[in-house]
Coordinates of C-alpha atoms in Angstrom, one line a residue:
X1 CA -49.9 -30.8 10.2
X2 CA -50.1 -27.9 12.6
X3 CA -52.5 -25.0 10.8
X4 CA -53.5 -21.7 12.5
X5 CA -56.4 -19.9 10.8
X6 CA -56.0 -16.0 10.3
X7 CA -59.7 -15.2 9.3
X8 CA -58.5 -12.8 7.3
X9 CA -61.3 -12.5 4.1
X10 CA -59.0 -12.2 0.4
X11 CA -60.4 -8.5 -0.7
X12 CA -58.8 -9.1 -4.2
X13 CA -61.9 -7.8 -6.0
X14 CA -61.2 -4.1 -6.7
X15 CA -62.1 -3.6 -10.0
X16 CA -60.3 0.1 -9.7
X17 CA -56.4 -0.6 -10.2
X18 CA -55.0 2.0 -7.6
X19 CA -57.6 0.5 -4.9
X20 CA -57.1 -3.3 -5.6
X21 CA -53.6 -2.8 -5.3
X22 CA -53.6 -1.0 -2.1
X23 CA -56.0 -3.9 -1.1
X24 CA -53.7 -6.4 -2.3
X25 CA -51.0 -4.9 0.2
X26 CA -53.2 -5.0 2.8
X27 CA -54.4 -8.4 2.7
X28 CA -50.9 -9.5 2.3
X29 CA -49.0 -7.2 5.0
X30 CA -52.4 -8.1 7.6
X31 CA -51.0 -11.7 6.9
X32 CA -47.6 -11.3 7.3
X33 CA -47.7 -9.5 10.6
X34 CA -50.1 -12.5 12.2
X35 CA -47.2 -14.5 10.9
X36 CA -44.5 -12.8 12.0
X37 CA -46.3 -11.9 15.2
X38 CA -47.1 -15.4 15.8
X39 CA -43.6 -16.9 15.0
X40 CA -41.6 -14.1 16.8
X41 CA -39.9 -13.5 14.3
X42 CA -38.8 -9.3 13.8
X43 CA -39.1 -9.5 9.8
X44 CA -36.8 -6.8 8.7
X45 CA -34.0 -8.4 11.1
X46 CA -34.4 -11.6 9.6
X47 CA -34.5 -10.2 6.0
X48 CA -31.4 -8.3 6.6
X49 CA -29.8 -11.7 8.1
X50 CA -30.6 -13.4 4.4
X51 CA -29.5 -10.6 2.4
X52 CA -26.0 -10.8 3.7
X53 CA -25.8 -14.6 2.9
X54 CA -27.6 -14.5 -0.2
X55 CA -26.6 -11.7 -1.5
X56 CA -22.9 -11.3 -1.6
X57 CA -22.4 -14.5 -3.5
X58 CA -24.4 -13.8 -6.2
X59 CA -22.7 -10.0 -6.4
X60 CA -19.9 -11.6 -6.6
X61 CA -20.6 -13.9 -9.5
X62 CA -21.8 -11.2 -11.4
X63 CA -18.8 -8.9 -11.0
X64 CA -16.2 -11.9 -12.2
X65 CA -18.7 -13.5 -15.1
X66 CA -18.8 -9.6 -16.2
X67 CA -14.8 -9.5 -16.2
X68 CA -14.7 -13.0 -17.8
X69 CA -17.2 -12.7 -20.5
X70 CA -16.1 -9.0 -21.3
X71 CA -12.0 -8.9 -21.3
X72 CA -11.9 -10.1 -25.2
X73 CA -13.4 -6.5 -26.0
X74 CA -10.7 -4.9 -24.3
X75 CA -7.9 -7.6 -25.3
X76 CA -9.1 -6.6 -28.7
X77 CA -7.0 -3.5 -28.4
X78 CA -4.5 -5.1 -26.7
X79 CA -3.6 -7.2 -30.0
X80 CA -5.2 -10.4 -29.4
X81 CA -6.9 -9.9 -33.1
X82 CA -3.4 -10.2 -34.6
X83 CA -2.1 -12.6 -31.8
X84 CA -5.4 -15.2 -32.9
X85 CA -5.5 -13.8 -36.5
X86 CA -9.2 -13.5 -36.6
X87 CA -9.1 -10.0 -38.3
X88 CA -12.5 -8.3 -39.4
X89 CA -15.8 -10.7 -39.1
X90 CA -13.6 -13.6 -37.7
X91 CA -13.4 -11.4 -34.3
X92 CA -17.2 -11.2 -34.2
X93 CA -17.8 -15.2 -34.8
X94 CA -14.9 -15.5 -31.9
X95 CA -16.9 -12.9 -29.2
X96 CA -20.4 -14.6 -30.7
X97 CA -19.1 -18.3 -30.1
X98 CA -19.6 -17.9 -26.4
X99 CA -23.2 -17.3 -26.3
X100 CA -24.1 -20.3 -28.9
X101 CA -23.0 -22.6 -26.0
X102 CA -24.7 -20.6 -23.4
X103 CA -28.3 -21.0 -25.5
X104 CA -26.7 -24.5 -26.3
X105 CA -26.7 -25.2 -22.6
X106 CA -29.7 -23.1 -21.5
X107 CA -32.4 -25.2 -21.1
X108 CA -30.3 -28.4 -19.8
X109 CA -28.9 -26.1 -17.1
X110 CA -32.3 -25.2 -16.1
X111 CA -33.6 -29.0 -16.2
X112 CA -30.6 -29.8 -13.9
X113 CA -31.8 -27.1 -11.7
X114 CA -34.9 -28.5 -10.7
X115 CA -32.9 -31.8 -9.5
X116 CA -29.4 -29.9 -8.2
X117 CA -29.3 -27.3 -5.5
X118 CA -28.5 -24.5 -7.2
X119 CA -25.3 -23.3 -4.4
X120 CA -23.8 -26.5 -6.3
X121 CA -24.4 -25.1 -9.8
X122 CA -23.4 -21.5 -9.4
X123 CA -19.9 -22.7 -8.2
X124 CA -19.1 -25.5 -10.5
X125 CA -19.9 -22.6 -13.5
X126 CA -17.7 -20.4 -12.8
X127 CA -14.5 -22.9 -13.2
X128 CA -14.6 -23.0 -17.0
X129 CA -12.1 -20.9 -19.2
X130 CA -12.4 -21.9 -22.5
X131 CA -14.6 -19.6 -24.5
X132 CA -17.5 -21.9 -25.6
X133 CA -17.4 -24.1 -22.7
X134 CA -17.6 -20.9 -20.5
X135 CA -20.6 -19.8 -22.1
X136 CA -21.8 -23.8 -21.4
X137 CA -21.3 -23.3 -18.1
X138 CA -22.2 -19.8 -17.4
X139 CA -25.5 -20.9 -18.8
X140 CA -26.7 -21.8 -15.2
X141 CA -25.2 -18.6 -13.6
X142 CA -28.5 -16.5 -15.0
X143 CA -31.5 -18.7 -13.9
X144 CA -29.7 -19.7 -11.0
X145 CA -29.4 -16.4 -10.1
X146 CA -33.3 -15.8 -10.6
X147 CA -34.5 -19.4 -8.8
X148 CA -32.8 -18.1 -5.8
X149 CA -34.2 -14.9 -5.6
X150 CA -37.1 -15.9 -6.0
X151 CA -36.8 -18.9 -3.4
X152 CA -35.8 -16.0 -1.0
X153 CA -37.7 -13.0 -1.7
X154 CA -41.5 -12.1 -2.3
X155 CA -42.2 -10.6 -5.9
X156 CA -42.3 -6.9 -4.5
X157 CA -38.6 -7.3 -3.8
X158 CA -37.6 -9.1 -6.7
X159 CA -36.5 -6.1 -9.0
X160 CA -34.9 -4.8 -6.1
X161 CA -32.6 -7.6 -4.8
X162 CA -32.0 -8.6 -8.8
X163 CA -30.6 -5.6 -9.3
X164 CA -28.0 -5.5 -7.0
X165 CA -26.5 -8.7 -7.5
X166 CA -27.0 -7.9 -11.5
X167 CA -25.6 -4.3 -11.1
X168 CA -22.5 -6.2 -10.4
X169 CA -22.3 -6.9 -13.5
X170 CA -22.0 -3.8 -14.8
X171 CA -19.4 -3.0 -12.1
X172 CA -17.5 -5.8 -13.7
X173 CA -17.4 -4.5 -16.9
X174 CA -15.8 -0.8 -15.3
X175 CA -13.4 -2.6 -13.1
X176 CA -12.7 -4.7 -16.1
X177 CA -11.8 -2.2 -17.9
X178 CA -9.7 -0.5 -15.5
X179 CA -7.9 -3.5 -15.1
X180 CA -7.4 -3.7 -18.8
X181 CA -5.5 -0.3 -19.0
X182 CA -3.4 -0.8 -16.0
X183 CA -2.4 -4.8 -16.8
X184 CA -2.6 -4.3 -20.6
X185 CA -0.2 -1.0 -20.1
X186 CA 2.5 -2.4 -17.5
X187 CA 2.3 -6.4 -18.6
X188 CA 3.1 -6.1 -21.5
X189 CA 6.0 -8.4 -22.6
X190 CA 6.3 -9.3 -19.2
X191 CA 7.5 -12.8 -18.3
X192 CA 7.8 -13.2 -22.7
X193 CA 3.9 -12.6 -22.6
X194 CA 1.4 -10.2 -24.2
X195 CA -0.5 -7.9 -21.7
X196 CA -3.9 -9.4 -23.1
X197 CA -2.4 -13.2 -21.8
X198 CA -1.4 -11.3 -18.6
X199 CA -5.0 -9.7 -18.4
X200 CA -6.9 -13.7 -19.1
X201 CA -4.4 -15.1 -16.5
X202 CA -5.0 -13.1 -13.5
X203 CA -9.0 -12.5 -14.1
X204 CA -9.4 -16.2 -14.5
X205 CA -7.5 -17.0 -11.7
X206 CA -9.6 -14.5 -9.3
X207 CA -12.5 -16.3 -10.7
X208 CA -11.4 -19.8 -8.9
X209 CA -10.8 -18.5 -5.9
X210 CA -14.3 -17.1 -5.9
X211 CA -15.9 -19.9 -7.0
X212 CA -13.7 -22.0 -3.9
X213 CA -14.8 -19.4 -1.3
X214 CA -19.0 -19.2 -2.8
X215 CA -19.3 -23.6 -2.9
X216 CA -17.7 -23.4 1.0
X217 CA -19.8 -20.6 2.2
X218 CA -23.6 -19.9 0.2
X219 CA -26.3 -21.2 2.3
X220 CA -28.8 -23.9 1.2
X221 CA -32.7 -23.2 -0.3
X222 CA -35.0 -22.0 2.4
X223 CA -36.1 -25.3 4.3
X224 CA -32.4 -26.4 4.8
X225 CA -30.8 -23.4 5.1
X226 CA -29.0 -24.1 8.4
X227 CA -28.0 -20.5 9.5
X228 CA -31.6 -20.1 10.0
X229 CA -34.1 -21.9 13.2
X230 CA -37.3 -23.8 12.8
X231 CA -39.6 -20.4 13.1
X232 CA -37.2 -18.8 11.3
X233 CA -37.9 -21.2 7.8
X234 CA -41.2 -21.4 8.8
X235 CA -41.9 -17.8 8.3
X236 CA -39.5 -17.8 5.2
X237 CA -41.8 -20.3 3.2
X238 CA -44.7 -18.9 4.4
X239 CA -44.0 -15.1 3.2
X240 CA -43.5 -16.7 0.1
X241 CA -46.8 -18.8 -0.1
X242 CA -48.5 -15.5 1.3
X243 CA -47.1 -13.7 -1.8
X244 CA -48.3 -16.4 -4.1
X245 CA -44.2 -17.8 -4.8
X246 CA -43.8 -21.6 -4.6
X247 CA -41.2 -23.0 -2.7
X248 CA -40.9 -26.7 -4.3
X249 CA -38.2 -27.6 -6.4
X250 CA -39.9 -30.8 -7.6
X251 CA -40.4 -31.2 -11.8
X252 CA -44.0 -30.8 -12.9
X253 CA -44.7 -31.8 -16.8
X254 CA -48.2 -30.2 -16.8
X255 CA -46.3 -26.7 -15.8
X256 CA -43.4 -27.4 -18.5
X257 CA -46.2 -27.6 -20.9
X258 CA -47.8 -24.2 -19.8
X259 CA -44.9 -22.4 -19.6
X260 CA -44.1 -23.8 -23.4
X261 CA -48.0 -22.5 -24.2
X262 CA -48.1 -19.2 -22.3
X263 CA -48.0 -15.9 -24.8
X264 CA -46.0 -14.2 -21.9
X265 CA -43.1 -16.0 -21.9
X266 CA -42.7 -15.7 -26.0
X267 CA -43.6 -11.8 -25.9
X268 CA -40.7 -11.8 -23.0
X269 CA -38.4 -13.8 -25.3
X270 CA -38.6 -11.3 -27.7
X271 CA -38.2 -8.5 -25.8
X272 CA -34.6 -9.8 -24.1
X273 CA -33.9 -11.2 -28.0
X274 CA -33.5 -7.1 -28.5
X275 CA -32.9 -5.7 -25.3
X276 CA -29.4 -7.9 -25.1
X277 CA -28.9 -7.8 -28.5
X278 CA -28.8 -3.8 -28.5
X279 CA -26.9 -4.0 -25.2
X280 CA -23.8 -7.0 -26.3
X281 CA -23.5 -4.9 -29.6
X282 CA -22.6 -1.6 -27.8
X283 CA -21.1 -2.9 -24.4
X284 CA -18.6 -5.6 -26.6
X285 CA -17.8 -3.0 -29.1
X286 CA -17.8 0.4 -27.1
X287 CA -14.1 0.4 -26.8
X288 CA -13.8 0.3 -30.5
X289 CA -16.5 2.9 -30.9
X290 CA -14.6 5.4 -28.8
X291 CA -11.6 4.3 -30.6
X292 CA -13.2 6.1 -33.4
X293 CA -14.0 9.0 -31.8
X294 CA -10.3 9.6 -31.9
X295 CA -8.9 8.8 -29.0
X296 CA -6.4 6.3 -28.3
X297 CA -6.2 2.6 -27.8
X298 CA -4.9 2.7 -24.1
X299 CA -7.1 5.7 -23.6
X300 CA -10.4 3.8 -25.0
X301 CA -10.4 1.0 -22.4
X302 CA -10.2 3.7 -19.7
X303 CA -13.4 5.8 -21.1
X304 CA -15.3 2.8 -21.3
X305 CA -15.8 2.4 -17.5
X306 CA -17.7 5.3 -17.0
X307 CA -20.3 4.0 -19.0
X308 CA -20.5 0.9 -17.0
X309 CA -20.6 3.0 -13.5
X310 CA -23.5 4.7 -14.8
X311 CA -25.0 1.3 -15.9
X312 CA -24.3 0.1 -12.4
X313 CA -26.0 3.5 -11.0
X314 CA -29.1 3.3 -13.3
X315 CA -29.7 -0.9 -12.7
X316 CA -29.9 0.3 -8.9
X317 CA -32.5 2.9 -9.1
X318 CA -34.3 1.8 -11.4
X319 CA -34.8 -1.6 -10.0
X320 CA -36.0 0.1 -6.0
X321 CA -38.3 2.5 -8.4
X322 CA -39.8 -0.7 -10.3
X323 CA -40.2 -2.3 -7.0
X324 CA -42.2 0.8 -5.1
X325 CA -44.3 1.8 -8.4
X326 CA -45.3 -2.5 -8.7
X327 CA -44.5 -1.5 -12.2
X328 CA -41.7 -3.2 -15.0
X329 CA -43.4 -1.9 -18.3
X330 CA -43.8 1.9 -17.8
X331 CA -39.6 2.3 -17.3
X332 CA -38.8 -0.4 -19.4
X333 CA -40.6 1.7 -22.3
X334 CA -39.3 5.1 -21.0
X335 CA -35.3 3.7 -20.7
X336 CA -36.3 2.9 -24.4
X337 CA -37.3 5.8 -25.2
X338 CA -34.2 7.7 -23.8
X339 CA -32.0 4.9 -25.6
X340 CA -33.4 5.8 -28.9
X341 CA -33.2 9.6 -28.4
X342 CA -29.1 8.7 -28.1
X343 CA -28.8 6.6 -31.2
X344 CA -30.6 9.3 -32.7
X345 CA -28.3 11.6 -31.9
X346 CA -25.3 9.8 -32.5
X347 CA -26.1 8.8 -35.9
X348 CA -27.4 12.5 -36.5
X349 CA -24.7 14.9 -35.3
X350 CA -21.3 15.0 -36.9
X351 CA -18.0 16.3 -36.3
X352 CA -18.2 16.9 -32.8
X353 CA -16.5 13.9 -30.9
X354 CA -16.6 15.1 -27.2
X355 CA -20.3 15.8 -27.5
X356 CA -20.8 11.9 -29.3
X357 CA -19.0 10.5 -26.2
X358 CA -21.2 12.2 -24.2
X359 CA -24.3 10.9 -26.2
X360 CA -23.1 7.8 -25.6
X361 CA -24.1 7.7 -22.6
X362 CA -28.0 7.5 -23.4
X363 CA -27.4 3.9 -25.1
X364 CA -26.9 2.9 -21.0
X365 CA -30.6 3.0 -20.6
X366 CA -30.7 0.1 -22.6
X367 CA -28.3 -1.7 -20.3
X368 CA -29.4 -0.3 -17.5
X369 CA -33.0 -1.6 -17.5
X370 CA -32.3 -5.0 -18.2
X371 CA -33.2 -6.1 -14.7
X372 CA -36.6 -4.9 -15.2
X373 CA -36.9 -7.5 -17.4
X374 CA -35.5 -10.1 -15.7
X375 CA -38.3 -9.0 -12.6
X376 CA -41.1 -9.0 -14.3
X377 CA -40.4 -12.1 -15.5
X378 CA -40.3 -13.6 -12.5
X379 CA -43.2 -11.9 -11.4
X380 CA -45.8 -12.5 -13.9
X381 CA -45.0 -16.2 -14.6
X382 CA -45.1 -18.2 -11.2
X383 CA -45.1 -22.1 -10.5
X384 CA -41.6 -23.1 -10.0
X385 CA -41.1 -25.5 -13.0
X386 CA -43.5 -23.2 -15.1
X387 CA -40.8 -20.6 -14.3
X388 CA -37.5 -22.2 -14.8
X389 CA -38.7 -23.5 -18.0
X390 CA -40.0 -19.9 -19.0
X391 CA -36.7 -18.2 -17.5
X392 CA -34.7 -20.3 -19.9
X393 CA -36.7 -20.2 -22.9
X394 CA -36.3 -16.3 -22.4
X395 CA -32.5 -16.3 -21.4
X396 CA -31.8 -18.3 -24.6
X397 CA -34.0 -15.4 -26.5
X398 CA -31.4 -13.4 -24.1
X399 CA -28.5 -15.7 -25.5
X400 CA -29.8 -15.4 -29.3
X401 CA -30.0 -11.4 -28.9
X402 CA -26.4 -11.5 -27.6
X403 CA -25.0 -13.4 -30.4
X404 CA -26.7 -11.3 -33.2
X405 CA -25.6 -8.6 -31.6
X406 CA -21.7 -9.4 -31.7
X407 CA -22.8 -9.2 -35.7
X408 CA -24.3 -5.6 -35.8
X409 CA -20.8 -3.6 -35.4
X410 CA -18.2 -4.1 -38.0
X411 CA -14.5 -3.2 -38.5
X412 CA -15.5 -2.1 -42.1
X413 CA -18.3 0.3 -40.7
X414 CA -15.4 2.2 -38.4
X415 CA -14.9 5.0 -37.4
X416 CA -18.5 6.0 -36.9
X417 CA -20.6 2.8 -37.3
X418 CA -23.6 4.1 -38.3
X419 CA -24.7 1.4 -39.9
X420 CA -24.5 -0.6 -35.9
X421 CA -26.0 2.6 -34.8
X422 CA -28.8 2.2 -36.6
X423 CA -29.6 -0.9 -36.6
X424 CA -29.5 -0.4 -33.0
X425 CA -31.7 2.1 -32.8
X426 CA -34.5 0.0 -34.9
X427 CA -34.2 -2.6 -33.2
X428 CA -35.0 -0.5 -30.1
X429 CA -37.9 1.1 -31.5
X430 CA -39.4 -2.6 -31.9
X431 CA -38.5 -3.5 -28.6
X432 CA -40.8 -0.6 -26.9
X433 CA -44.3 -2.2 -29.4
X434 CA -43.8 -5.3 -27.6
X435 CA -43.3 -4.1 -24.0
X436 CA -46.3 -1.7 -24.7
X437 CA -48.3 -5.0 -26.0
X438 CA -47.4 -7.1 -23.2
X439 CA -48.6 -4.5 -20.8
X440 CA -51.8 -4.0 -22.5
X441 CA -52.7 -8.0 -22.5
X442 CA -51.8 -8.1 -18.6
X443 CA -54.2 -4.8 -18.4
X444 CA -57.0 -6.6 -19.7
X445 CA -56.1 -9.9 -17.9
X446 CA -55.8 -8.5 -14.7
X447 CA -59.5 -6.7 -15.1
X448 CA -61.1 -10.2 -15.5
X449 CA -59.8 -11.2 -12.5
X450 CA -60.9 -8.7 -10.8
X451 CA -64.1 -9.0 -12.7
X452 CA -64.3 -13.0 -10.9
X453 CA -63.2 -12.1 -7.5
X454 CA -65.9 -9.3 -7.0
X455 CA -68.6 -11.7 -8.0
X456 CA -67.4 -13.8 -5.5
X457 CA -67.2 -11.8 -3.0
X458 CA -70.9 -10.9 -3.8
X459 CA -72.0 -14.2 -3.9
X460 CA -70.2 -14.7 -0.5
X461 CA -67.3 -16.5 -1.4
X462 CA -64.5 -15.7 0.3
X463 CA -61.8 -17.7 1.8
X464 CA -59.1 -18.3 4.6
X465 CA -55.4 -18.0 4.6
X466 CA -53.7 -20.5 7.0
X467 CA -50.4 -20.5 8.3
X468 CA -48.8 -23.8 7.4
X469 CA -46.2 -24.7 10.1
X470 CA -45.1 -28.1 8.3
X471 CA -42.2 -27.3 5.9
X472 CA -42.8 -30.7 4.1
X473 CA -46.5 -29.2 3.3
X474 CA -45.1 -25.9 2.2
X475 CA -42.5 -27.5 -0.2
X476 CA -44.9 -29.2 -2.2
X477 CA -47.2 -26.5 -2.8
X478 CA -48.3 -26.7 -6.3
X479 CA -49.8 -23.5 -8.6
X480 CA -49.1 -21.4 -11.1
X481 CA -49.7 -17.7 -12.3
X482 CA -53.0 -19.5 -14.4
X483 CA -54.2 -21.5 -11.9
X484 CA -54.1 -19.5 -8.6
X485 CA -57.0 -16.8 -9.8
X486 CA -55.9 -14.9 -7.1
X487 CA -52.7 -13.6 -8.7
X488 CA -52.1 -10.0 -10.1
X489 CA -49.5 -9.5 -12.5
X490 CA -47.4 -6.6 -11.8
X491 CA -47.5 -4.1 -15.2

């Protein structure tokens, strides 16, 4: 194995927060530059390089899973209800069936993860059409999704380059519904087919063709990827290991267990449990809710995109803000905050329909900071295994939320839904407690780290970082968030 020594001394002991982190980016960027310096390798060149392959893909996903998942909404008001004749609660067991398979298939997908290269998974997902079996398969889309970024990218970029690809998503649901209004309102009848046939035809059929093009085209994990050299790879897994990210995809049963045991990926469960369950209620039904605001059918699918562009905008910002503050918790509670100020409102004023649309545009800051979660995830629960197995038990919470959330707006609560509204805004309320919690047990966490690190740094124990040059070393390095002591976790 070919090592080269940095003698660089780990200054994690800071007991001051500002200072250890400032520390923390020091030691790390000190390291990286060696690296860098020593491979040749101009970093932000090379970054850029992997964003365009690894990127695109997953936007791409995100934008037709969106479209998929989301077109029954708008085929709602394109008479699919009295095509199917699931009228009243039978509607919301039909939008609610997808996500029992996804939390059906959640953990299984993530199992098969650890043994199949996830390029393989993402592409075979994306074929299914049925309803349930899409939500089966579309189970592997999510943690997918995070095992690559992670495999790619250092936890200071993870909230960043999540929320791009799961912006898309949101984009989806716009162009979705702009597709709706124009195929809906010219399809209709065409060919002796309803415009909501016409609008699950040609959606599903762009779907394929992406999922051809991403299974011929996304590159490999890290040490195989073959539009990248030797040094290239090299530095790759190294950044990572620097940034206290495993490579491996290997099973470990000691790290399934602690991911099982660890408080942090319950409290996390939770939190997505509400998050997505305030988000599916509103996004599925907002059609229906502007519906009964008084405007029309055709009218209603059009109105719904701008709340999904704003979505898009906020999942963007908020994500590069969450990634240069190091902090998840602080605009995860203050996007609640604003969320509840707008169902408070809604449910509040009355007779004043323009101003309610506009109001409705405060329930986006529940949407819109659901990649927070998904980063902080992924940065406060590291060991690959520890995390696939944490990332799925809090995508099923995810899952779980979505499908009580089909439940909390009714036909018989139209036109206003307060009763959704409300139950909304409660849920909501709960939502910010646990966020503030989790934050507060990673506070105190955090301090006794930096409570050991100084007192070894007194007692003079410091130690070297090495630069690992043999990719079958760097592949199987084994740790977790609970074993490396070295580890802060981002608030």
């Amino acid at each position: 194995m070919d090592t080269k020594a940095l003698q660089i001394e780990d200054t994690l002991a800071r007991t001051d927060l500002e200072d250890r982190d400032s520390s923390v980016n020091s030691h790390y960027e000190a390291n990286e530059h060696v690296l860098a310096s020593d491979l040749h390798i101009n970093e932000k060149k090379l970054m850029r390089k992997i964003d365009w392959r690894v990127l695109p893909i997953l936007c791409g996903f995100y934008l037709l899973q969106a479209i998929d998942k989301g077109n029954i909404g708008l085929a709602k008001l394109g008479g699919i209800q009295q095509a199917t004749h699931t009228q009243g609660s039978l509607f919301n067991w039909a939008v609610a069936i997808f996500y029992l398979g996804y939390v059906l298939a959640e953990l299984p997908c993530n199992l098969i993860l650890q043994r199949v290269n996830p390029r393989y998974w993402l592409a075979f997902a994306t074929l299914a059409v049925c309803r349930f079996f899409l939500g089966v398969f579309e189970a592997g889309i999510l943690p997918a999704s995070v095992l690559i970024t992670a495999l790619w990218y250092k936890r200071s970029e993870h909230a960043t380059k999540t929320g791009i690809w799961f912006s898309f998503s949101s984009l989806g649901s716009a162009v979705g519904g702009i597709m709706s209004y124009g195929i809906q309102g010219n399809l209709a009848n065409a060919g002796g087919r309803e415009g909501w046939q016409w609008l699950m035809i040609i959606e599903g059929a762009a779907t394929i063709a992406w999922a051809i093009f991403a299974f011929l085209v996304y590159p490999n994990v890290p040490e195989k990827a073959r539009f990248l050299n030797e040094d290239e790879r090299t530095f790759v897994l190294n950044r990572q290991r620097l940034d206290h990210t495993q490579n491996t995809l290997k099973f470990d049963m000691a790290q399934f267990w602690e991911a099982v045991k660890d408080y942090k990926t319950w409290v996390l469960f939770c939190i997505y449990f509400i998050w997505q369950a305030v988000n599916i209620a509103f996004s599925t039904f907002s059609p229906s809710i502007i519906v009964g605001l008084g405007f029309s059918n055709l009218n209603a699918q059009l109105l719904s995109a701008p709340f999904n562009l704003f979505n898009l905008f906020l999942q963007i910002v908020l994500s590069v803000i969450s990634d240069r503050l190091k902090d998840r918790s602080a605009l995860l509670i203050t996007c609640g905050l604003l969320s509840t100020v707008g169902y408070i409102s809604i449910v509040a004023i009355h007779n004043n329909n323009h101003l309610l649309y506009g109001l409705l545009f405060f329930t986006s800051f529940n949407s819109g900071s659901l990649t927070l979660i998904l980063g902080w995830m992924t940065n406060i629960i590291i060991g690959n295994t520890k995390r696939t197995v944490s990332s799925s038990i809090i995508i099923i919470g995810s899952s779980l939320g979505a499908f009580a959330g089909s439940q909390v707006y009714q036909d018989s609560d139209a036109p206003r839904y307060i009763r959704g509204h409300t139950t909304n805004l409660c849920l909501m309320a709960i939502g910010i407690i646990l966020v503030l919690i989790l934050r507060l047990l990673l506070m105190k966490e955090n301090r006794r780290r930096d409570k050991i690190a100084r007192e070894q740094v007194e007692a003079g124990l410091t130690k070297e970082v090495e630069v690992i040059k043999d990719v079958t070393t760097l592949v199987n390095q084994n740790f977790t968030d609970k074993s490396d002591m070295r580890v802060r976790y981002y608030l």
